[in-house]
Tab-separated table of C-alpha atoms and ligand atoms in Angstrom:
chain	number	residue	atom	x	y	z
A	1	MET	CA	7.523	28.992	5.622
A	2	LYS	CA	9.919	26.446	6.865
A	3	LEU	CA	8.985	23.156	5.429
A	4	LEU	CA	10.097	19.644	6.578
A	5	ILE	CA	9.707	17.232	3.502
A	6	ILE	CA	9.612	13.498	4.256
A	7	ASN	CA	10.283	11.226	1.370
A	8	GLY	CA	8.985	7.717	2.306
A	9	SER	CA	9.572	5.857	-0.968
A	10	PRO	CA	10.685	2.435	0.040
A	11	LYS	CA	13.152	2.161	-2.805
A	12	LEU	CA	16.947	2.163	-2.148
A	13	GLY	CA	18.096	4.307	-4.979
A	14	ILE	CA	16.471	6.753	-7.408
A	15	ASN	CA	12.702	7.029	-6.929
A	16	ASN	CA	9.678	8.676	-8.582
A	17	THR	CA	8.795	10.442	-5.279
A	18	SER	CA	12.025	12.351	-5.314
A	19	ILE	CA	11.661	13.312	-8.927
A	20	LEU	CA	8.390	14.883	-8.095
A	21	LEU	CA	9.525	16.495	-4.861
A	22	ASP	CA	12.526	18.228	-6.810
A	23	LYS	CA	9.966	20.025	-8.969
A	24	PHE	CA	7.733	20.816	-6.131
A	25	ILE	CA	10.748	22.357	-4.183
A	26	LEU	CA	11.750	24.310	-7.330
A	27	GLY	CA	8.223	26.006	-7.277
A	28	PHE	CA	8.283	26.402	-3.585
A	29	LYS	CA	11.543	28.171	-3.545
A	30	GLU	CA	10.341	30.862	-5.953
A	31	ASN	CA	9.277	32.720	-2.678
A	32	PRO	CA	12.568	33.734	-1.085
A	33	ASP	CA	11.148	33.529	2.369
A	34	ASN	CA	10.801	29.866	2.134
A	35	THR	CA	13.221	27.179	3.457
A	36	PHE	CA	13.034	23.508	3.533
A	37	GLN	CA	14.735	20.330	4.834
A	38	ILE	CA	14.538	16.823	3.326
A	39	CYS	CA	14.298	13.708	5.393
A	40	ARG	CA	14.647	10.389	3.545
A	41	MET	CA	12.656	7.656	5.419
A	42	ASN	CA	13.091	4.084	4.043
A	43	THR	CA	14.983	2.089	6.717
A	44	LYS	CA	14.488	1.037	10.405
A	45	GLU	CA	16.860	3.739	11.618
A	46	THR	CA	15.515	6.587	9.426
A	47	TYR	CA	11.825	5.918	10.565
A	48	GLN	CA	12.858	6.990	14.114
A	49	LYS	CA	14.833	9.932	12.860
A	50	ALA	CA	11.760	11.104	10.713
A	51	VAL	CA	9.528	10.724	13.867
A	52	ASN	CA	11.932	13.028	15.805
A	53	GLU	CA	12.010	15.561	12.970
A	54	PHE	CA	8.301	15.431	12.581
A	55	VAL	CA	7.796	16.208	16.206
A	56	ASP	CA	10.041	19.212	16.050
A	57	ALA	CA	8.636	20.710	12.775
A	58	ASP	CA	5.601	22.938	12.325
A	59	ASN	CA	5.026	22.450	8.515
A	60	ILE	CA	5.398	18.959	7.099
A	61	LEU	CA	5.014	17.420	3.644
A	62	ILE	CA	4.925	13.500	3.789
A	63	ALA	CA	5.472	12.041	0.250
A	64	PHE	CA	5.266	8.365	-0.756
A	65	PRO	CA	4.090	6.067	-3.528
A	66	LEU	CA	0.807	4.191	-3.369
A	67	TYR	CA	1.319	0.500	-2.329
A	68	THR	CA	-1.721	-1.853	-2.875
A	69	TYR	CA	-4.152	1.084	-2.606
A	70	SER	CA	-2.647	2.373	0.556
A	71	MET	CA	0.491	3.517	2.135
A	72	PRO	CA	3.619	1.351	2.071
A	73	ALA	CA	4.187	-0.780	5.232
A	74	GLY	CA	7.047	1.571	6.257
A	75	ILE	CA	4.926	4.597	6.187
A	76	LYS	CA	2.287	2.825	8.328
A	77	LEU	CA	5.260	2.043	10.632
A	78	PHE	CA	5.959	5.783	10.839
A	79	PHE	CA	2.345	6.449	11.778
A	80	GLU	CA	2.386	3.647	14.342
A	81	SER	CA	5.507	5.429	15.924
A	82	LEU	CA	3.357	8.561	16.387
A	83	GLU	CA	0.822	6.711	18.559
A	84	HIS	CA	2.011	8.497	21.636
A	85	TYR	CA	1.610	11.832	19.924
A	86	GLN	CA	-2.248	11.456	19.411
A	87	LYS	CA	-3.880	14.683	20.431
A	88	LYS	CA	-0.473	16.432	20.955
A	89	CYS	CA	0.185	17.919	17.646
A	90	HIS	CA	-1.732	21.106	17.778
A	91	GLY	CA	-0.217	23.804	15.686
A	92	LYS	CA	1.312	21.553	13.206
A	93	LYS	CA	0.230	21.669	9.630
A	94	VAL	CA	0.605	18.461	7.540
A	95	ALA	CA	0.343	17.878	3.766
A	96	PHE	CA	0.748	14.841	1.718
A	97	LEU	CA	1.999	13.733	-1.764
A	98	VAL	CA	0.877	10.365	-3.084
A	99	GLN	CA	1.931	9.166	-6.512
A	100	TYR	CA	1.559	5.896	-8.206
A	101	GLY	CA	1.360	3.931	-11.512
A	102	PHE	CA	-2.272	3.539	-12.581
A	103	VAL	CA	-3.705	6.672	-14.026
A	104	GLU	CA	-7.074	7.389	-12.307
A	105	ALA	CA	-7.265	9.384	-9.120
A	106	THR	CA	-9.999	7.300	-7.715
A	107	HIS	CA	-7.371	4.810	-6.667
A	108	ALA	CA	-6.053	6.991	-3.925
A	109	ARG	CA	-9.408	8.298	-2.635
A	110	PRO	CA	-9.732	5.804	0.296
A	111	LEU	CA	-6.017	6.586	1.293
A	112	GLU	CA	-6.741	10.336	0.984
A	113	LYS	CA	-9.524	9.919	3.618
A	114	TYR	CA	-7.258	7.972	5.863
A	115	LEU	CA	-4.602	10.681	5.790
A	116	ALA	CA	-7.117	13.304	6.912
A	117	PHE	CA	-8.171	10.771	9.668
A	118	ILE	CA	-4.547	10.526	10.906
A	119	CYS	CA	-4.325	14.344	11.217
A	120	LYS	CA	-7.600	14.257	13.117
A	121	ILE	CA	-6.335	11.762	15.684
A	122	LEU	CA	-2.985	13.698	16.029
A	123	GLU	CA	-4.959	16.966	16.327
A	124	CYS	CA	-2.913	18.640	13.742
A	125	GLU	CA	-4.084	20.623	10.678
A	126	TYR	CA	-4.624	18.530	7.544
A	127	MET	CA	-3.624	20.703	4.559
A	128	GLY	CA	-4.492	18.243	1.846
A	129	THR	CA	-3.159	15.714	-0.416
A	130	ILE	CA	-1.504	15.946	-3.846
A	131	ILE	CA	-2.674	12.905	-5.726
A	132	LYS	CA	-1.008	11.847	-9.038
A	133	GLY	CA	-1.265	8.641	-10.940
A	134	GLY	CA	0.566	7.730	-14.144
A	135	CYS	CA	3.975	8.227	-12.390
A	136	ASP	CA	5.467	4.732	-13.164
A	137	GLY	CA	8.750	5.121	-15.108
A	138	LEU	CA	9.212	8.876	-14.330
A	139	SER	CA	12.971	8.053	-13.662
A	140	ARG	CA	13.399	6.541	-17.037
A	141	ASN	CA	11.321	9.154	-18.938
A	142	GLN	CA	11.273	12.663	-17.738
A	143	ILE	CA	10.657	14.152	-21.167
A	144	GLY	CA	7.409	12.214	-21.658
A	145	ALA	CA	6.406	13.343	-18.198
A	146	LYS	CA	6.828	16.961	-18.785
A	147	LYS	CA	3.254	17.774	-17.974
A	148	ILE	CA	3.324	15.903	-14.783
A	149	LEU	CA	6.532	17.558	-13.581
A	150	ARG	CA	5.406	20.975	-14.879
A	151	GLY	CA	2.134	20.570	-12.847
A	152	MET	CA	4.211	19.602	-9.715
A	153	TYR	CA	6.301	22.823	-10.059
A	154	GLU	CA	3.045	24.942	-10.427
A	155	ILE	CA	1.660	23.288	-7.214
A	156	GLY	CA	4.925	23.974	-5.334
A	157	LYS	CA	4.895	27.569	-6.490
A	158	SER	CA	1.314	28.365	-5.406
A	159	PHE	CA	1.911	26.428	-2.061
A	160	GLY	CA	5.071	28.479	-1.521
A	161	ALA	CA	3.188	31.636	-2.188
A	162	CYS	CA	0.092	31.209	-0.103
A	163	GLY	CA	1.215	28.724	2.519
A	164	LYS	CA	-1.646	26.361	1.548
A	165	PHE	CA	-2.924	24.347	-1.329
A	166	ASP	CA	-5.347	25.528	-3.974
A	167	TYR	CA	-7.877	22.745	-4.077
A	168	ASP	CA	-9.120	23.428	-7.525
A	169	GLN	CA	-5.450	23.135	-8.700
A	170	LEU	CA	-5.032	19.948	-6.849
A	171	ASN	CA	-8.213	18.362	-8.416
A	172	HIS	CA	-7.180	19.618	-11.830
A	173	TYR	CA	-3.811	17.892	-11.446
A	174	SER	CA	-5.185	14.673	-10.182
A	175	ALA	CA	-7.573	14.280	-13.113
A	176	PRO	CA	-8.854	11.876	-14.535
A	177	GLU	CA	-10.890	10.688	-11.543
A	178	VAL	CA	-11.841	7.669	-13.755
A	179	THR	CA	-10.942	7.250	-17.335
A	180	LYS	CA	-13.751	7.406	-19.759
A	181	LYS	CA	-15.009	3.997	-20.939
A	182	MET	CA	-12.692	3.410	-23.894
A	183	ASN	CA	-13.315	1.058	-26.768
A	184	ARG	CA	-12.404	-2.391	-25.283
A	185	LEU	CA	-10.592	-3.272	-28.427
A	186	LEU	CA	-8.438	-0.129	-28.189
A	187	VAL	CA	-7.719	-0.871	-24.648
A	188	LYS	CA	-6.578	-4.360	-25.465
A	189	ILE	CA	-4.309	-3.093	-28.222
A	190	MET	CA	-2.812	-0.638	-25.646
A	191	PHE	CA	-2.173	-3.314	-23.214
A	192	TRP	CA	-0.717	-5.433	-25.869
A	193	ALA	CA	1.702	-2.769	-26.766
A	194	ILE	CA	2.703	-2.121	-23.176
A	195	ASN	CA	3.399	-5.766	-22.599
A	196	LYS	CA	5.322	-6.173	-25.788
A	197	PHE	CA	7.420	-3.062	-25.868
A	198	TYR	CA	7.687	-2.232	-22.230
A	199	TRP	CA	7.657	-5.509	-20.155
A	200	GLU	CA	9.146	-7.800	-22.735
A	201	ARG	CA	12.050	-5.421	-23.276
A	202	ALA	CA	12.510	-5.290	-19.576
A	203	PHE	CA	12.592	-9.100	-19.281
A	204	LYS	CA	15.043	-9.398	-22.137
A	205	LYS	CA	17.377	-6.741	-20.519
A	206	ASN	CA	17.464	-9.020	-17.545
A	207	GLY	CA	17.982	-12.267	-19.565
A	208	ILE	CA	14.549	-13.659	-18.899
A	209	SER	CA	12.333	-15.145	-21.629
A	210	VAL	CA	8.687	-14.533	-21.651
A	211	LYS	CA	8.052	-18.133	-20.620
A	212	GLU	CA	10.376	-17.739	-17.715
A	213	SER	CA	8.789	-14.688	-16.574
A	214	PHE	CA	5.660	-16.656	-15.892
A	215	ALA	CA	7.666	-18.968	-13.476
A	216	LYS	CA	5.516	-20.386	-10.590
A	217	PRO	CA	8.110	-21.279	-8.068
A	218	TYR	CA	5.766	-21.880	-5.134
A	219	GLY	CA	2.877	-23.981	-6.539
A	220	GLU	CA	0.461	-24.276	-9.474
B	1	MET	CA	-10.508	-27.479	3.313
B	2	LYS	CA	-7.474	-25.804	4.675
B	3	VAL	CA	-7.554	-22.452	6.464
B	4	LEU	CA	-4.421	-20.428	7.194
B	5	VAL	CA	-4.662	-17.788	9.729
B	6	LEU	CA	-1.967	-14.962	9.590
B	7	ASN	CA	-1.839	-13.052	12.795
B	8	GLY	CA	-0.473	-9.512	12.201
B	9	ASN	CA	-0.611	-8.471	15.751
B	10	PRO	CA	2.803	-6.734	16.330
B	11	LYS	CA	2.196	-6.167	20.090
B	12	GLN	CA	3.373	-8.536	22.742
B	13	ASP	CA	1.417	-6.724	25.295
B	14	TYR	CA	-1.994	-7.354	23.563
B	15	PRO	CA	-2.498	-11.023	24.259
B	16	GLU	CA	-6.220	-10.752	23.978
B	17	PHE	CA	-6.102	-10.482	20.297
B	18	ASP	CA	-3.846	-13.525	19.952
B	19	LEU	CA	-6.021	-15.483	22.370
B	20	TYR	CA	-9.103	-14.816	20.246
B	21	LEU	CA	-7.422	-16.292	17.217
B	22	GLU	CA	-6.311	-19.375	19.343
B	23	GLN	CA	-9.907	-19.837	20.160
B	24	LEU	CA	-10.816	-19.705	16.609
B	25	LYS	CA	-8.134	-22.269	15.841
B	26	ASN	CA	-9.479	-24.608	18.580
B	27	PHE	CA	-12.826	-24.303	17.235
B	28	CYS	CA	-11.702	-25.366	13.876
B	29	ASP	CA	-9.763	-28.274	15.349
B	30	GLU	CA	-12.937	-29.543	17.081
B	31	LYS	CA	-14.780	-29.446	13.887
B	32	ASP	CA	-12.000	-31.321	12.039
B	33	ILE	CA	-11.257	-28.284	9.715
B	34	ALA	CA	-7.392	-28.241	8.962
B	35	VAL	CA	-6.148	-24.980	10.302
B	36	GLU	CA	-2.760	-23.358	10.739
B	37	LEU	CA	-2.103	-20.189	12.819
B	38	ILE	CA	1.051	-18.215	12.049
B	39	LEU	CA	2.226	-15.302	14.042
B	40	LEU	CA	3.910	-12.901	11.618
B	41	ARG	CA	5.840	-11.087	14.403
B	42	GLU	CA	7.844	-14.305	14.862
B	43	PHE	CA	9.161	-13.652	11.361
B	44	ASP	CA	11.612	-10.859	10.645
B	45	LEU	CA	10.075	-9.773	7.199
B	46	HIS	CA	11.560	-6.953	5.403
B	47	ASN	CA	9.451	-4.374	3.757
B	48	CYS	CA	9.000	-4.486	0.034
B	49	ILE	CA	11.620	-2.108	-1.489
B	50	GLY	CA	9.909	-1.749	-4.815
B	51	CYS	CA	12.900	-3.217	-6.697
B	52	TYR	CA	10.794	-5.406	-8.958
B	53	SER	CA	13.205	-8.361	-8.850
B	54	CYS	CA	10.159	-10.570	-8.438
B	55	TRP	CA	8.909	-9.400	-11.777
B	56	LEU	CA	12.046	-8.985	-13.876
B	57	LYS	CA	15.060	-10.770	-12.433
B	58	THR	CA	13.853	-13.750	-10.554
B	59	PRO	CA	10.219	-14.254	-11.539
B	60	GLY	CA	8.011	-15.039	-8.644
B	61	ILE	CA	10.720	-14.963	-6.023
B	62	CYS	CA	11.445	-11.941	-3.706
B	63	PHE	CA	14.891	-10.402	-3.514
B	64	HIS	CA	14.662	-10.757	0.314
B	65	ARG	CA	15.073	-14.367	1.434
B	66	ASP	CA	13.650	-14.040	4.779
B	67	GLY	CA	11.067	-16.761	5.364
B	68	MET	CA	8.493	-15.230	3.118
B	69	GLU	CA	9.030	-18.224	0.866
B	70	LEU	CA	7.406	-20.447	3.291
B	71	LEU	CA	4.563	-18.087	4.025
B	72	ILE	CA	3.831	-17.902	0.253
B	73	LYS	CA	3.805	-21.661	-0.150
B	74	LYS	CA	1.338	-21.982	2.737
B	75	TYR	CA	-0.776	-19.137	1.416
B	76	LEU	CA	-1.146	-20.728	-2.088
B	77	ALA	CA	-1.837	-24.104	-0.528
B	78	ALA	CA	-4.790	-22.720	1.595
B	79	ASP	CA	-8.328	-22.537	0.507
B	80	ILE	CA	-8.950	-19.720	2.962
B	81	VAL	CA	-6.649	-17.140	4.450
B	82	ILE	CA	-7.652	-15.102	7.401
B	83	LEU	CA	-5.526	-11.872	7.513
B	84	ALA	CA	-5.753	-10.723	11.128
B	85	SER	CA	-4.667	-7.631	12.706
B	86	PRO	CA	-5.611	-5.241	15.426
B	87	ILE	CA	-6.552	-1.726	14.282
B	88	ILE	CA	-3.540	0.554	15.068
B	89	MET	CA	-3.889	4.291	14.197
B	90	GLY	CA	-6.815	3.450	12.130
B	91	PHE	CA	-5.538	0.925	9.805
B	92	VAL	CA	-4.256	-2.669	9.796
B	93	SER	CA	-0.721	-3.118	11.339
B	94	SER	CA	2.377	-2.347	9.505
B	95	LEU	CA	3.288	-5.957	9.889
B	96	LEU	CA	0.277	-7.184	8.078
B	97	LYS	CA	0.690	-4.504	5.459
B	98	CYS	CA	4.274	-5.685	4.920
B	99	PHE	CA	2.930	-9.153	4.086
B	100	ASN	CA	0.304	-7.637	1.726
B	101	ASP	CA	2.920	-5.422	0.009
B	102	ARG	CA	5.211	-8.454	-0.672
B	103	LEU	CA	2.286	-10.405	-2.362
B	104	ILE	CA	3.198	-8.464	-5.360
B	105	LEU	CA	5.104	-11.487	-6.513
B	106	LEU	CA	1.704	-13.393	-6.958
B	107	GLY	CA	1.163	-11.280	-9.866
B	108	HIS	CA	2.915	-10.762	-13.405
B	109	PRO	CA	3.672	-7.395	-14.773
B	110	PHE	CA	1.585	-7.960	-17.938
B	111	LEU	CA	-1.698	-5.877	-17.992
B	112	TYR	CA	-5.064	-7.204	-19.016
B	113	LEU	CA	-8.745	-6.310	-18.780
B	114	LYS	CA	-10.567	-7.832	-15.743
B	115	ASN	CA	-14.338	-6.804	-15.487
B	116	ASP	CA	-13.588	-3.944	-17.689
B	117	ARG	CA	-10.777	-2.624	-15.458
B	118	MET	CA	-6.919	-2.664	-15.710
B	119	ALA	CA	-5.211	-5.440	-13.845
B	120	HIS	CA	-2.094	-7.320	-13.724
B	121	VAL	CA	-2.149	-11.088	-15.080
B	122	PRO	CA	-2.255	-13.614	-12.160
B	123	ARG	CA	0.966	-15.710	-11.953
B	124	TYR	CA	-0.856	-18.687	-10.476
B	125	ALA	CA	-3.987	-20.535	-11.580
B	126	HIS	CA	-5.562	-20.554	-8.048
B	127	TYR	CA	-5.608	-18.232	-5.141
B	128	PRO	CA	-7.175	-18.588	-1.833
B	129	GLN	CA	-10.339	-16.815	-0.649
B	130	THR	CA	-9.309	-14.080	1.830
B	131	VAL	CA	-11.056	-12.460	4.686
B	132	LEU	CA	-9.945	-9.726	7.022
B	133	PHE	CA	-10.167	-10.146	10.772
B	134	LEU	CA	-9.909	-7.054	12.875
B	135	ASP	CA	-10.388	-6.146	16.518
B	136	ASP	CA	-12.884	-3.552	17.729
B	137	PRO	CA	-11.092	-0.974	19.795
B	138	LYS	CA	-13.173	1.674	21.542
B	139	TYR	CA	-11.592	4.498	19.756
B	140	ALA	CA	-12.167	2.920	16.306
B	141	GLU	CA	-14.577	5.090	14.434
B	142	SER	CA	-16.839	3.534	12.082
B	143	ASP	CA	-14.884	5.281	9.296
B	144	CYS	CA	-11.865	3.073	9.985
B	145	PHE	CA	-13.671	-0.017	9.131
B	146	SER	CA	-15.073	1.018	5.955
B	147	LEU	CA	-11.734	2.564	4.801
B	148	ILE	CA	-9.935	-0.662	5.428
B	149	GLU	CA	-12.619	-2.722	3.746
B	150	SER	CA	-12.444	-0.609	0.523
B	151	VAL	CA	-8.632	-0.834	0.509
B	152	TYR	CA	-8.829	-4.571	0.682
B	153	GLN	CA	-11.722	-4.839	-1.650
B	154	ARG	CA	-9.761	-3.064	-4.423
B	155	SER	CA	-6.341	-4.667	-3.675
B	156	SER	CA	-6.706	-8.296	-2.531
B	157	ARG	CA	-7.358	-11.073	-4.850
B	158	GLU	CA	-10.599	-13.152	-4.007
B	159	PHE	CA	-11.252	-10.795	-1.054
B	160	LYS	CA	-14.612	-11.817	0.493
B	161	LYS	CA	-15.361	-10.097	3.882
B	162	MET	CA	-14.192	-8.333	6.827
B	163	PHE	CA	-14.927	-9.564	10.407
B	164	THR	CA	-14.125	-8.325	13.854
B	165	THR	CA	-13.825	-9.667	17.261
B	166	LYS	CA	-17.422	-8.690	17.816
B	167	ASN	CA	-18.471	-11.611	15.455
B	168	ASN	CA	-19.154	-14.866	16.956
B	169	ILE	CA	-16.328	-17.521	16.018
B	170	GLN	CA	-19.033	-20.081	15.083
B	171	GLU	CA	-20.656	-17.703	12.678
B	172	ILE	CA	-17.378	-16.773	11.133
B	173	ILE	CA	-16.258	-20.346	10.586
B	174	ASP	CA	-19.701	-21.420	9.336
B	175	GLU	CA	-19.561	-18.607	6.853
B	176	ILE	CA	-15.994	-19.041	5.475
B	177	THR	CA	-16.207	-22.787	5.168
B	178	HIS	CA	-19.172	-22.257	2.735
B	179	TYR	CA	-17.287	-20.193	0.282
C	1	FMN	C1	4.328	-3.429	-3.626
C	1	FMN	C2	3.919	-2.496	-4.580
C	1	FMN	C3	2.484	-2.060	-4.614
C	1	FMN	C4	2.155	-1.096	-5.576
C	1	FMN	N1	0.795	-0.923	-5.553
C	1	FMN	C5	0.311	-0.010	-6.442
C	1	FMN	C6	-1.222	0.261	-6.532
C	1	FMN	O1	-1.842	-0.280	-5.787
C	1	FMN	N2	-1.618	1.127	-7.576
C	1	FMN	C7	-0.615	1.727	-8.400
C	1	FMN	O2	-1.169	2.454	-9.298
C	1	FMN	N3	0.610	1.527	-8.309
C	1	FMN	C8	1.179	0.684	-7.345
C	1	FMN	N4	2.551	0.375	-7.248
C	1	FMN	C9	3.360	1.206	-8.158
C	1	FMN	C10	4.003	2.453	-7.475
C	1	FMN	O3	3.144	3.125	-6.795
C	1	FMN	C11	4.760	3.335	-8.576
C	1	FMN	O4	5.708	2.569	-9.185
C	1	FMN	C12	5.434	4.478	-7.817
C	1	FMN	O5	5.679	5.513	-8.725
C	1	FMN	C13	6.771	4.146	-7.147
C	1	FMN	O6	7.294	5.293	-6.532
C	1	FMN	P1	8.797	5.412	-5.979
C	1	FMN	O7	9.672	5.302	-7.133
C	1	FMN	O8	8.958	6.789	-5.435
C	1	FMN	O9	9.000	4.462	-5.003
C	1	FMN	C14	2.923	-0.550	-6.443
C	1	FMN	C15	4.361	-0.875	-6.334
C	1	FMN	C16	4.822	-1.796	-5.464
C	1	FMN	C17	6.250	-2.135	-5.477
């Protein structure tokens, strides 16, 4: 299979989307018949380039982070640029990868339905969406994220072998759908630790005190 | 009572949508409800680039100084914000989504439990009530509306309800002024 991979992370530099894509590609390439091409899409110029490449390709994987429970504005702009291609994408197969910070899969379910809907109006084949939460900080801590990265490789491998997703594998990878109701005290302690050891450290690195981090520049 | 209408219609060639919001504004004016109508496409807003400057470097302030400052001030000063957009390719416009993405600076990175769910601590003490206002294009399948609503219910602070151009202006205003 020849696969066009569109990375739509809005970030300018290193991004979690590309770290996951690297693993996917490693698995995908296990099949020597497979080739791929990567298109970075995060600026006005590259949206148009991505549209052109999308139109020319047969198999496409579109990857991006979840922004406020849906696609980032830039990905939406890309979809809007495809308005003239509605009903004209027969024969194309499109897959998606959506990753984000919060752990539960449920956060991405409305978006997943939307992505299937987009394929329907373009009249291309919807292959499915890889959904993975808990991906914040991948770029800083790849060792702690071993399982996430390994899983991505495995998905790339089976996709590369069969030319389609194994839905059981995707569901297994996205789990948990919702986290079990944990002891509230335990959760509070966990948040306290994240705030203290992750965020406060990040403030400090930037020369910001906790008090300053609560600045209200635009009102009360 | 202050109402802010943010019109996220990106299309010059779709004046009907703008006109509907003008009528809504005129209706408020007649009723002596303070209302401001802002056309987002007249701003040149950058998309959020996920740099987290607004959390870690210049708390509460975006890296892009492109007029968003003014919009945030108006947003926080309003009692009710109407987020308006035509449905394009089954979702709100990229223009309105850009505004929504950039509201990340209204939050603080710290986590807390809100109604037994994980959430970010609010930066400000008060936020306006928000409603969505969409058009009702022929092709819009009922699916679109429920999808958009579920996204906004989850993501927006103080999200109340979704209206469309099918709703009567008087009904909309009567309802939102009672929040
Ligand atoms: C504006 C904005 C909105 C976000 N919204 C969500 C969200 O709704 N849920 C979530 O779990 N993570 C959210 N995130 C976190 C990103 O999805 C997460 O950091 C992701 O791994 C970033 O991917 P990237 O590095 O490839 O850009 C948001 C981040 C930003 C900047």
